[in-house]
Amino acid sequence: MGRGQAPAVPIPMTLLQKEILQDIGRRHTTSQQLAKRIKLLLMANQGQSNSHIKRELDISLNTVKSWRRRWEANYDNLVSYESYLENQEVSPLDLRKRLISTLKDSPRSGAPKTITLAQEKQIIALACEPPADYQVEMADWTHEMLAKVAIAKGIVASISSRQVGRILKKQPSSAS
């Protein structure tokens, strides 16, 4: 066994889950990311240590631990879902889809959007008007002046010049 920790406790996996994962992993249409996650889980099911899986798949130890935990957290639900196969309440394809969805990335966290699409459109419309219409004595808008006028007009409570720039950059033709 060599140096390091003893092999980790194998993660639970039914025979059907294992067969489906092996089949998905062999397909040429399977993404590399999904195939690597499947290999990780199959190795973990065999009782391979986290550090061995890390080295073998060239991924971080945290990634190995994370996917082990995620599989174990979803395992009971997967077994329950698999039991519906016997009553033909779900199809094998449904189980395959459920397994794949378990291996997909979770939604990323982040701050919720604070500027609505309607507010973005108002800012774009503002950028299309001449600055002189708003008593701004410049030939062209700057992002900073657009932000100040948008706040003054009550379009938004607050906005940075950088955010104004990002909004305008999304447009097919430059408004500023």
Coordinates of N, CA, C and O in Angstrom, one line a residue:
M1 N 0.8 -1.2 0.0 CA 0.0 0.0 0.0 C 0.9 1.2 0.0 O 0.5 2.3 -0.5
G2 N 2.0 1.2 0.5 CA 2.9 2.3 0.5 C 2.6 3.3 1.6 O 2.0 3.0 2.5
R3 N 3.2 4.5 1.4 CA 3.0 5.6 2.4 C 1.6 6.2 2.3 O 0.8 5.9 1.4
G4 N 1.3 7.0 3.3 CA 0.0 7.8 3.2 C -1.1 7.1 4.0 O -0.8 6.2 4.8
Q5 N -2.2 7.5 3.7 CA -3.4 7.0 4.4 C -3.9 5.7 3.8 O -3.6 5.4 2.7
A6 N -4.6 5.0 4.7 CA -5.3 3.8 4.2 C -6.4 4.1 3.2 O -6.9 5.2 3.2
P7 N -6.7 3.1 2.4 CA -7.8 3.4 1.4 C -9.0 3.9 2.1 O -9.4 3.5 3.3
A8 N -9.7 4.8 1.5 CA -11.0 5.4 2.1 C -12.1 4.3 2.0 O -12.0 3.4 1.3
V9 N -13.1 4.5 2.9 CA -14.2 3.6 2.8 C -14.9 3.8 1.5 O -15.1 4.9 1.0
P10 N -15.2 2.7 0.8 CA -15.8 2.8 -0.5 C -17.1 3.5 -0.4 O -17.9 3.3 0.6
I11 N -17.4 4.3 -1.4 CA -18.7 5.0 -1.4 C -19.7 4.0 -1.9 O -19.4 3.1 -2.7
P12 N -21.0 4.1 -1.4 CA -22.0 3.1 -1.8 C -22.4 3.4 -3.2 O -22.4 4.5 -3.7
M13 N -22.8 2.3 -3.9 CA -23.2 2.4 -5.3 C -23.9 1.1 -5.7 O -23.3 0.0 -5.4
T14 N -25.1 1.2 -6.2 CA -25.8 -0.1 -6.6 C -25.2 -0.6 -7.9 O -24.5 0.1 -8.6
L15 N -25.4 -1.9 -8.2 CA -24.9 -2.5 -9.4 C -25.4 -1.7 -10.6 O -24.6 -1.5 -11.6
L16 N -26.7 -1.4 -10.6 CA -27.2 -0.7 -11.8 C -26.6 0.7 -11.9 O -26.3 1.1 -13.1
Q17 N -26.4 1.4 -10.8 CA -25.8 2.7 -10.9 C -24.4 2.6 -11.5 O -24.0 3.4 -12.4
K18 N -23.7 1.6 -11.1 CA -22.3 1.4 -11.5 C -22.3 1.1 -13.0 O -21.5 1.6 -13.8
E19 N -23.2 0.2 -13.5 CA -23.3 -0.1 -14.9 C -23.7 1.1 -15.8 O -23.1 1.3 -16.8
I20 N -24.6 1.9 -15.3 CA -25.0 3.1 -16.0 C -23.8 4.1 -16.1 O -23.5 4.6 -17.2
L21 N -23.2 4.3 -15.0 CA -22.0 5.2 -15.0 C -20.9 4.7 -15.9 O -20.3 5.5 -16.6
Q22 N -20.6 3.4 -15.9 CA -19.6 2.9 -16.8 C -20.0 3.1 -18.2 O -19.1 3.4 -19.0
D23 N -21.3 2.9 -18.5 CA -21.7 3.0 -19.9 C -21.6 4.5 -20.3 O -21.1 4.8 -21.4
I24 N -22.0 5.4 -19.5 CA -21.9 6.8 -19.8 C -20.4 7.2 -20.0 O -20.0 7.9 -20.9
G25 N -19.5 6.7 -19.1 CA -18.1 7.0 -19.2 C -17.4 6.5 -20.4 O -16.4 7.1 -20.9
R26 N -18.0 5.4 -21.0 CA -17.4 4.8 -22.2 C -17.8 5.6 -23.5 O -17.1 5.4 -24.5
R27 N -18.9 6.3 -23.5 CA -19.4 6.9 -24.7 C -18.5 8.0 -25.2 O -17.9 8.8 -24.4
H28 N -18.3 8.1 -26.5 CA -17.5 9.2 -27.1 C -18.1 10.6 -26.9 O -17.4 11.6 -27.0
T29 N -19.4 10.6 -26.7 CA -20.1 11.9 -26.6 C -20.1 12.5 -25.2 O -20.5 13.6 -25.0
T30 N -19.6 11.7 -24.3 CA -19.5 12.2 -22.9 C -18.4 13.2 -22.7 O -17.3 13.0 -23.2
S31 N -18.7 14.3 -22.1 CA -17.7 15.4 -21.9 C -16.6 14.9 -21.0 O -16.8 13.9 -20.2
Q32 N -15.4 15.4 -21.2 CA -14.2 15.1 -20.4 C -14.5 15.3 -18.9 O -14.1 14.5 -18.1
Q33 N -15.2 16.4 -18.6 CA -15.4 16.7 -17.2 C -16.3 15.6 -16.6 O -16.0 15.1 -15.5
L34 N -17.4 15.2 -17.3 CA -18.3 14.2 -16.8 C -17.6 12.9 -16.7 O -17.7 12.2 -15.7
A35 N -16.8 12.5 -17.7 CA -16.1 11.3 -17.7 C -15.1 11.2 -16.5 O -15.0 10.2 -15.8
K36 N -14.4 12.3 -16.2 CA -13.5 12.3 -15.0 C -14.2 12.2 -13.7 O -13.8 11.4 -12.8
R37 N -15.4 12.8 -13.6 CA -16.2 12.6 -12.4 C -16.7 11.2 -12.2 O -16.7 10.7 -11.1
I38 N -17.0 10.6 -13.3 CA -17.5 9.2 -13.3 C -16.3 8.3 -12.8 O -16.5 7.4 -12.0
K39 N -15.1 8.5 -13.4 CA -13.9 7.7 -13.0 C -13.7 7.9 -11.5 O -13.4 6.9 -10.8
L40 N -13.8 9.1 -11.1 CA -13.5 9.4 -9.7 C -14.5 8.6 -8.8 O -14.1 7.9 -7.8
L41 N -15.8 8.6 -9.1 CA -16.7 7.9 -8.3 C -16.6 6.4 -8.4 O -16.7 5.7 -7.4
L42 N -16.2 5.9 -9.6 CA -16.0 4.4 -9.7 C -14.8 4.0 -8.9 O -14.8 2.9 -8.2
M43 N -13.7 4.8 -8.9 CA -12.5 4.5 -8.1 C -12.9 4.6 -6.6 O -12.4 3.8 -5.8
A44 N -13.7 5.6 -6.2 CA -14.1 5.7 -4.8 C -14.9 4.5 -4.4 O -14.8 4.1 -3.3
N45 N -15.7 4.0 -5.3 CA -16.6 2.9 -5.0 C -15.7 1.6 -4.8 O -16.1 0.7 -4.1
Q46 N -14.5 1.6 -5.5 CA -13.6 0.4 -5.3 C -12.8 0.6 -4.0 O -12.0 -0.3 -3.7
G47 N -12.9 1.7 -3.3 CA -12.2 1.9 -2.1 C -10.8 2.5 -2.3 O -10.0 2.5 -1.3
Q48 N -10.6 3.1 -3.4 CA -9.3 3.8 -3.7 C -9.2 5.0 -2.7 O -10.2 5.6 -2.4
S49 N -8.0 5.3 -2.3 CA -7.8 6.4 -1.4 C -8.0 7.7 -2.1 O -7.8 7.8 -3.4
N50 N -8.4 8.8 -1.4 CA -8.6 10.1 -2.0 C -7.3 10.5 -2.7 O -7.3 11.1 -3.8
S51 N -6.1 10.3 -2.0 CA -4.9 10.8 -2.6 C -4.5 10.0 -3.9 O -3.9 10.5 -4.8
H52 N -4.8 8.7 -3.9 CA -4.6 7.9 -5.1 C -5.4 8.4 -6.3 O -4.9 8.6 -7.4
I53 N -6.7 8.7 -6.0 CA -7.6 9.2 -7.0 C -7.1 10.6 -7.5 O -7.1 10.8 -8.7
K54 N -6.7 11.4 -6.6 CA -6.1 12.7 -6.9 C -5.0 12.6 -7.9 O -4.9 13.3 -9.0
R55 N -4.0 11.7 -7.6 CA -2.9 11.5 -8.5 C -3.3 10.9 -9.8 O -2.8 11.3 -10.9
E56 N -4.1 9.9 -9.8 CA -4.5 9.2 -11.0 C -5.2 10.1 -12.0 O -5.0 10.0 -13.2
L57 N -6.1 10.9 -11.5 CA -6.9 11.8 -12.3 C -6.4 13.2 -12.5 O -6.9 14.0 -13.2
D58 N -5.3 13.5 -11.8 CA -4.6 14.8 -11.8 C -5.6 15.9 -11.5 O -5.8 16.9 -12.2
I59 N -6.3 15.8 -10.3 CA -7.2 16.7 -9.8 C -6.8 17.0 -8.4 O -6.0 16.3 -7.8
S60 N -7.5 18.0 -7.8 CA -7.1 18.4 -6.4 C -7.8 17.4 -5.4 O -8.8 16.8 -5.7
L61 N -7.2 17.4 -4.3 CA -7.7 16.5 -3.2 C -9.1 17.0 -2.8 O -10.0 16.2 -2.5
N62 N -9.3 18.4 -2.8 CA -10.6 18.9 -2.4 C -11.7 18.5 -3.4 O -12.8 18.3 -3.0
T63 N -11.3 18.4 -4.7 CA -12.3 18.0 -5.7 C -12.7 16.5 -5.4 O -13.9 16.2 -5.5
V64 N -11.8 15.7 -5.1 CA -12.1 14.3 -4.8 C -13.0 14.2 -3.6 O -14.1 13.6 -3.6
K65 N -12.7 14.9 -2.5 CA -13.5 14.9 -1.3 C -14.9 15.5 -1.6 O -15.9 15.0 -1.1
S66 N -14.9 16.5 -2.4 CA -16.2 17.2 -2.7 C -17.1 16.3 -3.4 O -18.3 16.2 -3.1
W67 N -16.6 15.6 -4.4 CA -17.5 14.7 -5.2 C -17.9 13.4 -4.4 O -19.0 12.9 -4.6
R68 N -17.0 13.0 -3.6 CA -17.4 11.8 -2.7 C -18.6 12.3 -1.8 O -19.5 11.5 -1.7
R69 N -18.4 13.4 -1.2 CA -19.5 13.9 -0.3 C -20.8 14.1 -1.1 O -21.8 13.8 -0.6
R70 N -20.7 14.7 -2.2 CA -21.9 15.0 -3.0 C -22.6 13.7 -3.4 O -23.8 13.6 -3.4
W71 N -21.8 12.7 -3.8 CA -22.4 11.4 -4.1 C -23.1 10.8 -2.9 O -24.3 10.3 -3.0
E72 N -22.4 10.8 -1.8 CA -23.0 10.2 -0.6 C -24.2 11.0 -0.1 O -25.2 10.4 0.4
A73 N -24.2 12.3 -0.3 CA -25.4 13.1 0.0 C -26.6 12.8 -0.9 O -27.8 12.8 -0.4
N74 N -26.4 12.4 -2.1 CA -27.4 12.1 -3.1 C -27.8 10.6 -3.2 O -28.8 10.2 -3.8
Y75 N -27.0 9.8 -2.5 CA -27.1 8.3 -2.7 C -28.5 7.8 -2.3 O -29.1 7.1 -3.1
D76 N -29.0 8.2 -1.2 CA -30.3 7.7 -0.8 C -31.4 8.1 -1.7 O -32.3 7.3 -2.0
N77 N -31.4 9.3 -2.2 CA -32.4 9.7 -3.2 C -32.2 8.9 -4.5 O -33.2 8.6 -5.1
L78 N -31.0 8.6 -4.9 CA -30.8 7.8 -6.1 C -31.3 6.4 -6.0 O -32.0 5.9 -6.9
V79 N -31.1 5.8 -4.8 CA -31.6 4.5 -4.6 C -33.1 4.5 -4.6 O -33.8 3.6 -5.1
S80 N -33.7 5.5 -3.9 CA -35.1 5.6 -3.9 C -35.7 5.8 -5.3 O -36.7 5.1 -5.7
Y81 N -35.1 6.6 -6.1 CA -35.5 6.8 -7.5 C -35.4 5.5 -8.3 O -36.2 5.2 -9.1
E82 N -34.3 4.8 -8.0 CA -34.0 3.5 -8.7 C -35.1 2.5 -8.4 O -35.5 1.7 -9.3
S83 N -35.7 2.5 -7.2 CA -36.7 1.6 -6.8 C -38.0 1.7 -7.6 O -38.7 0.8 -7.7
Y84 N -38.2 2.9 -8.2 CA -39.4 3.1 -9.0 C -39.3 2.4 -10.4 O -40.2 2.2 -11.1
L85 N -38.1 1.9 -10.7 CA -37.9 1.1 -11.9 C -38.7 -0.2 -11.9 O -39.2 -0.6 -12.9
E86 N -38.6 -0.8 -10.7 CA -39.3 -2.1 -10.5 C -40.8 -1.9 -10.8 O -41.4 -2.8 -11.4
N87 N -41.4 -0.8 -10.4 CA -42.9 -0.6 -10.7 C -43.1 0.0 -12.0 O -44.2 0.4 -12.3
Q88 N -42.1 0.2 -12.8 CA -42.1 0.9 -14.1 C -42.7 2.3 -14.0 O -43.3 2.8 -14.9
E89 N -42.5 3.0 -12.8 CA -42.9 4.3 -12.7 C -41.9 5.3 -13.4 O -42.2 6.4 -13.7
V90 N -40.6 4.8 -13.5 CA -39.6 5.6 -14.2 C -38.9 4.6 -15.2 O -38.9 3.4 -15.0
S91 N -38.3 5.1 -16.2 CA -37.6 4.3 -17.2 C -36.1 4.3 -16.8 O -35.6 5.2 -16.1
P92 N -35.4 3.3 -17.4 CA -33.9 3.4 -17.2 C -33.3 4.7 -17.7 O -32.3 5.2 -17.2
L93 N -33.9 5.3 -18.8 CA -33.4 6.5 -19.3 C -33.6 7.6 -18.2 O -32.7 8.5 -18.1
D94 N -34.7 7.6 -17.5 CA -34.9 8.6 -16.4 C -33.8 8.5 -15.4 O -33.3 9.5 -14.9
L95 N -33.5 7.2 -15.0 CA -32.4 7.0 -14.0 C -31.1 7.5 -14.5 O -30.4 8.2 -13.8
R96 N -30.8 7.3 -15.8 CA -29.6 7.8 -16.4 C -29.5 9.3 -16.3 O -28.5 9.8 -15.9
K97 N -30.6 9.9 -16.7 CA -30.7 11.4 -16.6 C -30.5 11.9 -15.2 O -29.8 12.9 -14.9
R98 N -31.1 11.2 -14.2 CA -30.9 11.6 -12.8 C -29.5 11.4 -12.4 O -28.9 12.3 -11.7
L99 N -28.8 10.4 -12.8 CA -27.4 10.2 -12.4 C -26.5 11.3 -13.0 O -25.7 11.9 -12.4
I100 N -26.8 11.6 -14.3 CA -26.0 12.7 -15.0 C -26.3 14.0 -14.3 O -25.3 14.8 -14.1
S101 N -27.5 14.3 -13.9 CA -27.8 15.6 -13.2 C -27.1 15.7 -11.9 O -26.7 16.8 -11.4
T102 N -26.9 14.5 -11.2 CA -26.1 14.5 -10.0 C -24.7 14.9 -10.2 O -24.1 15.4 -9.3
L103 N -24.2 14.6 -11.4 CA -22.7 14.8 -11.7 C -22.5 16.2 -12.3 O -21.4 16.5 -12.6
K104 N -23.5 16.9 -12.6 CA -23.4 18.3 -13.2 C -23.0 19.3 -12.1 O -23.3 19.1 -10.9
D105 N -22.4 20.4 -12.5 CA -22.1 21.5 -11.6 C -23.3 22.0 -10.9 O -24.4 22.2 -11.6
S106 N -23.2 22.4 -9.7 CA -24.3 23.1 -9.0 C -24.3 24.5 -9.4 O -23.3 25.0 -9.9
P107 N -25.4 25.2 -9.3 CA -25.5 26.6 -9.7 C -24.5 27.4 -8.8 O -24.3 27.1 -7.7
R108 N -23.8 28.3 -9.5 CA -22.8 29.1 -8.7 C -23.5 30.1 -7.9 O -24.6 30.7 -8.2
S109 N -22.9 30.4 -6.8 CA -23.4 31.5 -5.9 C -23.0 32.8 -6.5 O -22.1 32.9 -7.4
G110 N -23.5 33.8 -5.9 CA -23.1 35.2 -6.3 C -24.2 36.1 -5.9 O -25.3 35.8 -5.6
A111 N -23.8 37.4 -6.0 CA -24.8 38.4 -5.7 C -25.9 38.4 -6.7 O -25.7 38.3 -7.9
P112 N -27.2 38.6 -6.2 CA -28.3 38.7 -7.1 C -28.2 39.9 -8.0 O -27.6 40.9 -7.6
K113 N -28.8 39.9 -9.1 CA -28.8 41.0 -10.0 C -29.6 42.2 -9.4 O -30.7 41.9 -8.9
T114 N -29.0 43.3 -9.4 CA -29.6 44.5 -8.8 C -30.2 45.5 -9.8 O -31.0 46.3 -9.4
I115 N -29.8 45.4 -11.0 CA -30.3 46.3 -12.1 C -31.2 45.4 -13.0 O -30.7 44.4 -13.6
T116 N -32.4 45.8 -13.2 CA -33.3 45.1 -14.0 C -33.1 45.3 -15.5 O -32.4 46.3 -15.9
L117 N -33.7 44.5 -16.3 CA -33.5 44.7 -17.8 C -34.1 46.0 -18.2 O -33.6 46.7 -19.1
A118 N -35.3 46.4 -17.6 CA -35.9 47.6 -17.9 C -35.0 48.8 -17.6 O -34.9 49.8 -18.4
Q119 N -34.3 48.7 -16.4 CA -33.4 49.8 -16.1 C -32.2 49.9 -17.0 O -31.8 51.0 -17.4
E120 N -31.7 48.7 -17.5 CA -30.6 48.7 -18.4 C -31.1 49.4 -19.7 O -30.3 50.2 -20.3
K121 N -32.3 49.1 -20.2 CA -32.8 49.7 -21.4 C -32.9 51.2 -21.3 O -32.6 51.9 -22.2
Q122 N -33.3 51.7 -20.1 CA -33.4 53.1 -19.9 C -32.0 53.8 -19.9 O -31.9 54.9 -20.4
I123 N -31.0 53.1 -19.4 CA -29.7 53.6 -19.4 C -29.2 53.7 -20.8 O -28.5 54.6 -21.3
I124 N -29.5 52.6 -21.6 CA -29.1 52.6 -23.0 C -29.8 53.7 -23.8 O -29.1 54.4 -24.6
A125 N -31.0 53.9 -23.5 CA -31.8 55.0 -24.2 C -31.2 56.4 -23.8 O -31.1 57.3 -24.7
L126 N -30.8 56.5 -22.5 CA -30.2 57.7 -22.1 C -28.9 58.0 -22.8 O -28.6 59.1 -23.2
A127 N -28.1 56.9 -23.0 CA -26.8 57.1 -23.7 C -27.0 57.5 -25.2 O -26.1 58.1 -25.8
C128 N -28.2 57.2 -25.7 CA -28.5 57.5 -27.1 C -28.9 59.0 -27.3 O -28.9 59.5 -28.4
E129 N -29.2 59.6 -26.2 CA -29.7 61.0 -26.3 C -28.4 62.0 -26.1 O -27.5 61.6 -25.5
P130 N -28.5 63.2 -26.6 CA -27.4 64.1 -26.5 C -27.3 64.6 -25.0 O -28.3 64.8 -24.3
P131 N -26.0 64.6 -24.5 CA -25.8 65.1 -23.1 C -26.4 66.5 -22.8 O -26.9 66.7 -21.7
A132 N -26.4 67.3 -23.8 CA -27.0 68.7 -23.7 C -28.4 68.7 -23.2 O -28.9 69.6 -22.5
D133 N -29.2 67.6 -23.6 CA -30.6 67.5 -23.2 C -30.7 67.4 -21.6 O -31.8 67.6 -21.1
Y134 N -29.6 67.1 -21.0 CA -29.6 67.0 -19.5 C -28.7 68.0 -18.8 O -28.2 67.7 -17.7
Q135 N -28.5 69.1 -19.5 CA -27.6 70.2 -19.0 C -26.2 69.7 -18.7 O -25.6 70.1 -17.7
V136 N -25.8 68.7 -19.4 CA -24.4 68.2 -19.3 C -23.6 68.8 -20.5 O -24.0 68.5 -21.7
E137 N -22.6 69.6 -20.2 CA -21.9 70.3 -21.3 C -20.7 69.5 -21.7 O -19.6 69.7 -21.4
M138 N -21.0 68.5 -22.5 CA -20.0 67.6 -23.1 C -20.5 67.2 -24.5 O -21.8 67.1 -24.7
A139 N -19.6 66.9 -25.4 CA -20.0 66.4 -26.7 C -20.5 65.0 -26.7 O -21.5 64.6 -27.3
D140 N -19.9 64.1 -25.9 CA -20.2 62.7 -25.8 C -20.3 62.3 -24.3 O -19.6 62.9 -23.4
W141 N -21.1 61.3 -24.0 CA -21.3 60.8 -22.7 C -20.0 60.1 -22.2 O -19.4 59.4 -23.0
T142 N -19.7 60.3 -20.9 CA -18.7 59.4 -20.3 C -19.6 58.4 -19.4 O -20.7 58.7 -19.1
H143 N -19.0 57.3 -19.1 CA -19.7 56.3 -18.3 C -20.0 57.0 -16.9 O -21.1 56.7 -16.4
E144 N -19.1 57.8 -16.4 CA -19.3 58.4 -15.1 C -20.5 59.4 -15.2 O -21.4 59.4 -14.3
M145 N -20.6 60.2 -16.2 CA -21.7 61.1 -16.4 C -23.0 60.4 -16.6 O -24.1 60.8 -16.0
L146 N -23.0 59.3 -17.3 CA -24.2 58.5 -17.5 C -24.7 58.0 -16.2 O -25.9 58.0 -15.9
A147 N -23.8 57.5 -15.4 CA -24.2 57.0 -14.1 C -24.8 58.1 -13.2 O -25.9 57.9 -12.6
K148 N -24.2 59.3 -13.2 CA -24.7 60.4 -12.4 C -26.1 60.8 -12.8 O -27.0 61.0 -12.0
V149 N -26.3 60.9 -14.2 CA -27.6 61.3 -14.7 C -28.7 60.2 -14.5 O -29.8 60.5 -14.1
A150 N -28.3 59.0 -14.6 CA -29.2 57.8 -14.4 C -29.7 57.9 -12.9 O -30.9 57.6 -12.6
I151 N -28.8 58.2 -12.0 CA -29.2 58.3 -10.6 C -30.1 59.5 -10.4 O -31.1 59.4 -9.7
A152 N -29.7 60.6 -10.9 CA -30.4 61.9 -10.8 C -31.8 61.7 -11.4 O -32.8 62.3 -10.8
K153 N -32.0 61.0 -12.5 CA -33.3 60.8 -13.1 C -34.1 59.8 -12.4 O -35.3 59.6 -12.7
G154 N -33.5 59.1 -11.4 CA -34.3 58.0 -10.7 C -34.4 56.7 -11.4 O -35.2 55.9 -11.1
I155 N -33.6 56.5 -12.4 CA -33.6 55.2 -13.2 C -33.1 54.1 -12.2 O -33.7 53.1 -12.2
V156 N -32.1 54.4 -11.5 CA -31.5 53.5 -10.5 C -31.2 54.3 -9.2 O -30.9 55.5 -9.3
A157 N -31.1 53.6 -8.1 CA -30.8 54.2 -6.9 C -29.3 54.5 -6.8 O -28.8 55.5 -6.3
S158 N -28.5 53.5 -7.4 CA -27.0 53.7 -7.4 C -26.5 52.8 -8.6 O -27.1 51.8 -8.9
I159 N -25.4 53.3 -9.2 CA -24.8 52.5 -10.2 C -23.4 53.1 -10.4 O -23.2 54.3 -10.3
S160 N -22.4 52.2 -10.7 CA -21.1 52.7 -10.9 C -20.8 52.9 -12.4 O -21.6 52.4 -13.2
S161 N -19.8 53.7 -12.6 CA -19.5 54.0 -14.1 C -19.0 52.7 -14.7 O -19.3 52.5 -15.9
R162 N -18.4 51.8 -14.0 CA -18.0 50.5 -14.6 C -19.2 49.6 -15.0 O -19.2 49.0 -16.0
Q163 N -20.3 49.7 -14.1 CA -21.5 48.9 -14.5 C -22.2 49.5 -15.7 O -22.7 48.8 -16.5
V164 N -22.2 50.8 -15.8 CA -22.7 51.5 -17.0 C -21.9 51.0 -18.2 O -22.5 50.6 -19.3
G165 N -20.6 50.9 -18.1 CA -19.8 50.4 -19.2 C -20.1 49.0 -19.6 O -20.2 48.7 -20.8
R166 N -20.4 48.1 -18.6 CA -20.7 46.7 -18.9 C -22.1 46.7 -19.6 O -22.3 45.9 -20.5
I167 N -23.0 47.5 -19.2 CA -24.4 47.5 -19.8 C -24.2 47.9 -21.3 O -24.8 47.3 -22.1
L168 N -23.5 49.0 -21.5 CA -23.3 49.5 -22.9 C -22.5 48.5 -23.7 O -22.8 48.4 -24.9
K169 N -21.6 47.8 -23.1 CA -20.7 46.9 -23.9 C -21.6 45.7 -24.4 O -21.2 45.1 -25.4
K170 N -22.6 45.3 -23.7 CA -23.5 44.2 -24.1 C -24.3 44.5 -25.4 O -24.7 43.6 -26.1
Q171 N -24.4 45.8 -25.7 CA -25.1 46.2 -26.9 C -24.4 45.9 -28.2 O -23.1 46.1 -28.2
P172 N -25.1 45.5 -29.3 CA -24.4 45.2 -30.5 C -23.6 46.4 -31.1 O -22.5 46.2 -31.6
S173 N -24.2 47.6 -31.0 CA -23.5 48.8 -31.5 C -23.2 49.7 -30.3 O -24.1 49.8 -29.5
S174 N -22.1 50.2 -30.3 CA -21.7 51.0 -29.2 C -22.5 52.3 -29.1 O -22.7 53.0 -30.0
A175 N -23.1 52.5 -27.9 CA -23.9 53.7 -27.7 C -23.2 54.9 -27.1 O -23.6 56.0 -27.2
S176 N -22.0 54.6 -26.6 CA -21.2 55.7 -26.0 C -20.1 56.2 -27.0 O -19.7 55.6 -27.8

